[in-house]
C-alpha cells in the first residue's frame, strides 16, 4: 500500500508506471541536481546532471542546502497568514507541522522540495521555467521506497551506494525516469 | 468577478548591517509583532543570499517566488538591494506588477520626501495613502495602468 496514492500507483511489477504525459520528449536538460536528505541531515543521495557552477565543496554544499531548507521551513511556518497561533521561530519543526513550501524560483533555477512524514527530504533543482514538480517528486520517492528502502542490504541512514547489483536497477530507472519526466515540462 | 487579495506586504531595506523594516498587514489571520517581523525579515534576507550561492549557473539574483501550501511570497529586489516582498494567496496574478508599482510609490513618496531619514521606519502619509489605494483597486484597474 502506498503512502502517496494517485496517479503514481505501482502494481507488483518491477518498474513502476510513469505518470501520465511522460515519454514523449527526447532527452531533456531541465534537471540540474537532485538531493535526498534524511531526518538527521545526512545526504543520502546527490546527483547532478548539469551544474556549470560549483561554489563550495560537496560537504559544505550539502550542509548549506540542508540549512537553507530548515530555515525556510521555519520561515514559512511562522509567516503563514492563515493560522493564528504559531510556535516560536527557530523551534525545530516536525515533518508536516505548520505550513511548508513546495517550491521556490529564482531567475536561474527552480528548487522543488518535498518532505515525507518520515523526514526524508527530496530536493530537485530544475530549470527556471519547469512546471510544478510535486508529482515527479512523489514518483522519485516511490522509486526510493521500492528500490532502496525495501532492499535488505541497505543500511538506513547511510548514503545510497552504487555497490550491489540491485542498485543498478535503481540508478538506471531513476535517470531514465527523471529525463522523461522533467523534459516533458 | 475575480477578487484577489493579499495578506501582507514587507519592505526590507538592508544596507550593510542596518536593517530597516516596514510591513503592512492587510487582513491576515496571523498577527505578528515587531520583533517577530524583524526576525523573519532578517531570515529572509539571509535565505535570499544563500539561494544565490546554491545556484547551478551564474547570474542568480535570489528568490523571486516562494510557493507554499497556503500562500505565495513574491519578492522584488531593487538595484540597491532593497527587497520588497508580498505574501498573497496561492497563484494570485499580477503580483510582480504590484511590486513594481509599490517600488515606484516608494521612490516617489518616501525617497523624495525631504523629511524622511534614510534607514528609518517609513512614516510618510502620502505613501501610506497611495499604498492603500493601490492594493484596494480591482485587478482590472491595475492592469489598465
mmCIF file with all atom_site columns, C-alpha atoms in Angstrom, chain A residues 69 74 79 107 113-114 118 135 140 146:
data_model
loop_
_atom_site.group_PDB
_atom_site.id
_atom_site.type_symbol
_atom_site.label_atom_id
_atom_site.label_alt_id
_atom_site.label_comp_id
_atom_site.label_asym_id
_atom_site.label_entity_id
_atom_site.label_seq_id
_atom_site.pdbx_PDB_ins_code
_atom_site.Cartn_x
_atom_site.Cartn_y
_atom_site.Cartn_z
_atom_site.occupancy
_atom_site.B_iso_or_equiv
_atom_site.pdbx_formal_charge
_atom_site.auth_seq_id
_atom_site.auth_comp_id
_atom_site.auth_asym_id
_atom_site.auth_atom_id
_atom_site.pdbx_PDB_model_num
ATOM 1  C CA . UNK A 1 69  ? 15.629 24.148 3.860   1.00 0.00 ? 69  UNK A CA 1
ATOM 2  C CA . UNK A 1 74  ? 10.654 27.676 9.933   1.00 0.00 ? 74  UNK A CA 1
ATOM 3  C CA . UNK A 1 79  ? 4.910  33.776 8.257   1.00 0.00 ? 79  UNK A CA 1
ATOM 4  C CA . UNK A 1 107 ? 15.845 33.730 -12.300 1.00 0.00 ? 107 UNK A CA 1
ATOM 5  C CA . UNK A 1 113 ? 11.010 20.345 -2.345  1.00 0.00 ? 113 UNK A CA 1
ATOM 6  C CA . UNK A 1 114 ? 9.108  17.532 -0.760  1.00 0.00 ? 114 UNK A CA 1
ATOM 7  C CA . UNK A 1 118 ? 9.465  10.094 7.965   1.00 0.00 ? 118 UNK A CA 1
ATOM 8  C CA . UNK A 1 135 ? 4.186  14.608 -8.920  1.00 0.00 ? 135 UNK A CA 1
ATOM 9  C CA . UNK A 1 140 ? 11.041 9.637  -7.143  1.00 0.00 ? 140 UNK A CA 1
ATOM 10 C CA . UNK A 1 146 ? 10.810 0.375  -3.882  1.00 0.00 ? 146 UNK A CA 1
#
